[in-house]
Short mmCIF file of C-alpha atoms in Angstrom, two decimals:
data_model
loop_
_atom_site.label_atom_id
_atom_site.label_comp_id
_atom_site.label_asym_id
_atom_site.label_seq_id
_atom_site.Cartn_x
_atom_site.Cartn_y
_atom_site.Cartn_z
CA MET A 1 52.65 45.21 -33.42
CA THR A 2 49.21 46.30 -34.49
CA GLU A 3 48.88 43.31 -36.77
CA GLY A 4 49.87 40.97 -33.92
CA MET A 5 47.28 42.47 -31.58
CA GLN A 6 44.55 42.10 -34.18
CA THR A 7 45.54 38.52 -34.82
CA GLY A 8 45.39 37.73 -31.10
CA THR A 9 41.99 39.31 -30.43
CA ARG A 10 40.13 37.93 -33.45
CA PRO A 11 39.72 34.36 -32.08
CA ARG A 12 38.16 35.68 -28.85
CA ARG A 13 35.57 37.66 -30.78
CA GLU A 14 34.82 34.70 -33.01
CA ARG A 15 34.39 32.43 -30.00
CA GLN A 16 31.99 34.92 -28.41
CA VAL A 17 29.93 35.17 -31.59
CA ALA A 18 29.91 31.39 -31.90
CA ARG A 19 28.70 30.98 -28.32
CA GLU A 20 25.89 33.48 -28.83
CA GLU A 21 24.79 31.76 -32.03
CA ALA A 22 24.88 28.36 -30.31
CA GLU A 23 22.68 29.69 -27.51
CA ARG A 24 20.18 31.06 -30.03
CA ARG A 25 20.07 27.73 -31.87
CA ALA A 26 19.53 25.86 -28.60
CA GLU A 27 16.64 28.14 -27.68
CA ARG A 28 15.01 27.66 -31.07
CA ARG A 29 15.32 23.87 -30.73
CA ALA A 30 13.80 24.01 -27.26
CA GLN A 31 10.83 26.00 -28.52
CA ARG A 32 10.22 23.57 -31.38
CA SER A 33 10.41 20.56 -29.08
CA ARG A 34 7.73 21.71 -26.64
CA THR A 35 4.99 19.05 -26.87
CA LEU A 36 2.31 17.55 -24.68
CA VAL A 37 4.91 16.33 -22.19
CA THR A 38 6.44 19.74 -21.67
CA VAL A 39 3.03 21.38 -21.50
CA GLY A 40 2.49 19.30 -18.40
CA GLY A 41 5.83 20.24 -16.85
CA VAL A 42 6.08 23.92 -17.70
CA VAL A 43 3.69 26.69 -16.74
CA LEU A 44 1.94 27.72 -19.95
CA ILE A 45 -1.09 29.17 -18.28
CA ALA A 46 -2.08 32.52 -16.84
CA ALA A 47 0.09 34.13 -14.19
CA VAL A 48 -2.50 33.16 -11.61
CA VAL A 49 -2.21 29.37 -11.81
CA LEU A 50 -5.32 28.68 -9.77
CA ALA A 51 -8.05 31.23 -10.22
CA VAL A 52 -9.52 30.74 -6.78
CA VAL A 53 -9.47 28.35 -3.85
CA LEU A 54 -12.44 26.02 -3.76
CA LEU A 55 -15.23 27.45 -1.65
CA MET A 56 -17.74 24.72 -1.09
CA GLY A 57 -19.49 25.52 2.16
CA ASP A 58 -23.13 26.29 1.50
CA GLY A 59 -22.73 26.57 -2.27
CA GLY A 60 -26.22 27.04 -3.62
CA SER A 61 -27.63 28.87 -0.61
CA GLU A 62 -26.56 32.34 -1.77
CA GLY A 63 -26.45 34.17 -5.05
CA GLY A 64 -29.33 32.32 -6.68
CA GLY A 65 -27.51 28.98 -6.64
CA GLU A 66 -28.84 25.96 -8.46
CA ALA A 67 -26.79 23.23 -6.82
CA ALA A 68 -27.99 19.67 -7.18
CA THR A 69 -29.60 17.97 -4.20
CA THR A 70 -27.29 15.90 -2.06
CA GLY A 71 -27.81 12.29 -3.09
CA ASP A 72 -28.44 13.15 -6.72
CA VAL A 73 -24.68 13.22 -7.37
CA THR A 74 -22.57 10.07 -7.25
CA VAL A 75 -18.81 9.58 -7.64
CA GLN A 76 -16.95 6.29 -7.54
CA GLY A 77 -14.20 6.06 -4.95
CA MET A 78 -13.09 8.28 -2.10
CA PRO A 79 -12.75 12.08 -2.17
CA ARG A 80 -9.32 13.31 -3.25
CA THR A 81 -7.17 16.09 -1.85
CA ALA A 82 -5.15 16.58 -5.05
CA PRO A 83 -5.91 16.58 -8.80
CA LEU A 84 -5.86 13.38 -10.81
CA GLN A 85 -2.46 12.74 -12.35
CA PRO A 86 -1.53 11.40 -15.82
CA GLY A 87 -2.21 7.68 -16.02
CA GLU A 88 -4.95 7.70 -13.36
CA GLN A 89 -8.51 6.74 -14.24
CA VAL A 90 -11.21 9.38 -14.09
CA PRO A 91 -13.73 7.99 -11.60
CA SER A 92 -17.22 7.21 -12.83
CA PHE A 93 -19.76 9.85 -11.84
CA THR A 94 -23.35 10.81 -12.48
CA ALA A 95 -25.14 14.09 -11.84
CA PRO A 96 -28.15 16.08 -13.01
CA GLY A 97 -27.59 17.94 -16.27
CA LEU A 98 -28.00 21.69 -16.29
CA SER A 99 -30.40 21.40 -19.22
CA GLY A 100 -32.22 18.39 -17.78
CA GLY A 101 -31.69 14.67 -17.67
CA ARG A 102 -28.56 13.12 -16.20
CA ILE A 103 -24.93 13.14 -17.24
CA ALA A 104 -22.85 10.00 -16.73
CA TRP A 105 -19.11 9.95 -17.31
CA ASP A 106 -19.28 6.31 -18.47
CA ASP A 107 -21.20 7.48 -21.55
CA TYR A 108 -18.02 9.21 -22.74
CA ARG A 109 -15.63 6.31 -22.33
CA GLY A 110 -14.18 4.78 -25.48
CA SER A 111 -13.15 8.09 -27.05
CA PRO A 112 -10.86 10.92 -25.94
CA ALA A 113 -12.53 13.70 -23.99
CA LEU A 114 -11.99 17.05 -22.34
CA LEU A 115 -13.35 17.30 -18.80
CA SER A 116 -13.62 20.84 -17.44
CA VAL A 117 -14.50 21.77 -13.85
CA TRP A 118 -15.58 25.38 -13.37
CA ALA A 119 -17.58 27.86 -11.31
CA ALA A 120 -20.00 30.31 -12.89
CA TRP A 121 -18.73 33.24 -10.79
CA CYS A 122 -15.02 32.57 -11.52
CA PRO A 123 -13.68 35.25 -13.95
CA HIS A 124 -11.05 32.92 -15.39
CA CYS A 125 -13.71 30.28 -16.00
CA GLN A 126 -15.95 32.88 -17.61
CA ALA A 127 -13.15 33.75 -20.03
CA GLU A 128 -12.12 30.15 -20.72
CA MET A 129 -15.46 28.47 -21.39
CA PRO A 130 -16.16 30.24 -24.72
CA VAL A 131 -12.61 29.35 -25.81
CA ILE A 132 -13.28 25.70 -25.01
CA ASP A 133 -16.51 25.85 -27.00
CA ARG A 134 -14.76 27.44 -30.00
CA VAL A 135 -11.81 25.06 -30.00
CA MET A 136 -13.77 21.86 -29.47
CA GLN A 137 -16.00 22.55 -32.47
CA ASP A 138 -12.90 21.78 -34.55
CA PHE A 139 -12.46 18.38 -32.86
CA PRO A 140 -15.78 16.52 -33.18
CA ASP A 141 -14.13 13.20 -32.28
CA VAL A 142 -13.13 14.49 -28.84
CA GLY A 143 -15.94 14.56 -26.28
CA VAL A 144 -16.63 17.54 -24.03
CA VAL A 145 -18.00 17.23 -20.50
CA THR A 146 -18.05 20.03 -17.94
CA VAL A 147 -18.82 20.08 -14.24
CA VAL A 148 -20.08 23.26 -12.60
CA THR A 149 -19.49 23.41 -8.85
CA ALA A 150 -19.22 25.79 -5.87
CA ILE A 151 -22.55 27.17 -7.02
CA GLY A 152 -23.53 30.35 -5.20
CA ALA A 153 -20.29 30.42 -3.16
CA GLN A 154 -19.46 33.88 -4.54
CA PRO A 155 -21.57 36.64 -6.13
CA GLY A 156 -22.10 36.22 -9.84
CA PRO A 157 -24.38 34.66 -12.44
CA THR A 158 -25.94 31.28 -11.95
CA PRO A 159 -24.66 28.54 -14.27
CA ALA A 160 -27.84 28.76 -16.36
CA GLN A 161 -27.55 32.54 -16.66
CA TYR A 162 -23.92 32.33 -17.70
CA MET A 163 -24.51 29.63 -20.32
CA GLN A 164 -27.46 31.53 -21.77
CA GLU A 165 -25.61 34.86 -21.89
CA ARG A 166 -22.66 33.29 -23.71
CA GLY A 167 -24.75 31.10 -26.01
CA LEU A 168 -23.07 27.89 -24.82
CA ASP A 169 -24.77 24.50 -24.95
CA PHE A 170 -22.18 21.81 -24.16
CA PRO A 171 -23.05 19.22 -21.47
CA VAL A 172 -22.88 20.55 -17.89
CA ALA A 173 -23.06 18.23 -14.89
CA VAL A 174 -24.33 20.09 -11.82
CA ASP A 175 -22.51 19.43 -8.55
CA ASP A 176 -24.27 19.45 -5.19
CA GLY A 177 -23.76 21.89 -2.33
CA ASP A 178 -21.23 19.55 -0.70
CA GLY A 179 -18.95 19.63 -3.74
CA THR A 180 -19.18 15.87 -4.19
CA LEU A 181 -18.05 15.98 -7.81
CA ALA A 182 -15.26 18.46 -7.20
CA ARG A 183 -13.85 16.46 -4.31
CA GLY A 184 -14.18 13.19 -6.19
CA LEU A 185 -12.17 14.67 -9.05
CA GLY A 186 -9.54 16.19 -6.77
CA VAL A 187 -10.26 19.77 -7.81
CA THR A 188 -8.43 22.40 -5.75
CA GLY A 189 -9.07 25.50 -7.87
CA PHE A 190 -10.86 26.85 -10.91
CA PRO A 191 -10.79 26.26 -13.73
CA THR A 192 -9.40 22.71 -13.82
CA LEU A 193 -9.03 20.83 -17.10
CA TYR A 194 -8.51 17.09 -17.52
CA PHE A 195 -7.49 15.86 -20.97
CA VAL A 196 -8.58 12.23 -21.03
CA ASN A 197 -7.48 9.35 -23.26
CA SER A 198 -9.98 7.00 -24.86
CA ASP A 199 -9.29 4.39 -22.15
CA GLY A 200 -10.43 6.83 -19.47
CA THR A 201 -6.98 7.67 -18.12
CA VAL A 202 -5.77 11.22 -17.65
CA ALA A 203 -3.31 12.36 -20.30
CA LEU A 204 -2.75 15.81 -18.80
CA GLN A 205 -4.18 18.06 -16.09
CA LEU A 206 -3.99 21.85 -16.25
CA GLY A 207 -5.12 24.32 -13.61
CA GLY A 208 -5.87 27.97 -14.24
CA GLU A 209 -7.00 29.74 -17.39
CA VAL A 210 -5.49 28.10 -20.48
CA ASP A 211 -4.91 30.08 -23.67
CA GLU A 212 -6.43 28.97 -26.97
CA GLN A 213 -3.20 27.85 -28.62
CA THR A 214 -2.23 25.64 -25.69
CA LEU A 215 -5.72 24.15 -25.64
CA ARG A 216 -5.57 23.37 -29.35
CA THR A 217 -2.10 21.86 -29.07
CA VAL A 218 -3.10 19.48 -26.29
CA VAL A 219 -6.43 18.45 -27.85
CA GLU A 220 -4.65 17.68 -31.12
CA GLN A 221 -2.55 15.17 -29.20
CA LEU A 222 -5.74 13.44 -28.06
CA ALA A 223 -7.64 13.47 -31.35
#
């Protein structure tokens, strides 16, 4: 009797073990298969997806703002109410550079690029910008363009103060107090990253603070 009971229960245990092992194998395969496509469909960013809601208003009138003068910023096309999606063209834009001169998006066409939109007072932006600088030094064939906006909308450092304090020197296009650049690029929160193909189309858009490994993984797909 004992032998019969043992014989009858063994298959159930084996099936349970087999199911658990199959589940573990499936999970490992899923982890290995996460690529650029799944980065776009799964939340791989900080728990707070959008660091803040855009606060344009009188950006530049408080907090020592350095917003560009209205009219000095141009964006092709109409303002957007949602971020650019994969396959869409990044609109041409021009704006004063934080360090002088002018920055034109058309100068970066023909090669892949990372386009970052940020605010100097945004804590998630403050944490992410040095990561972008560190990562992009390993990908010299991928351009880097950033847009600073909502200047002076909240207390905090000016863009120039922040860049100087962190020792950053990548190109920064300065938005005006109306948020012309931000609206033209469909930005709804900070930071916003656009990973752009060499033909000027968006490969991927991520909102919120992105960790270094995710950033490296996506940029590698562009390089």
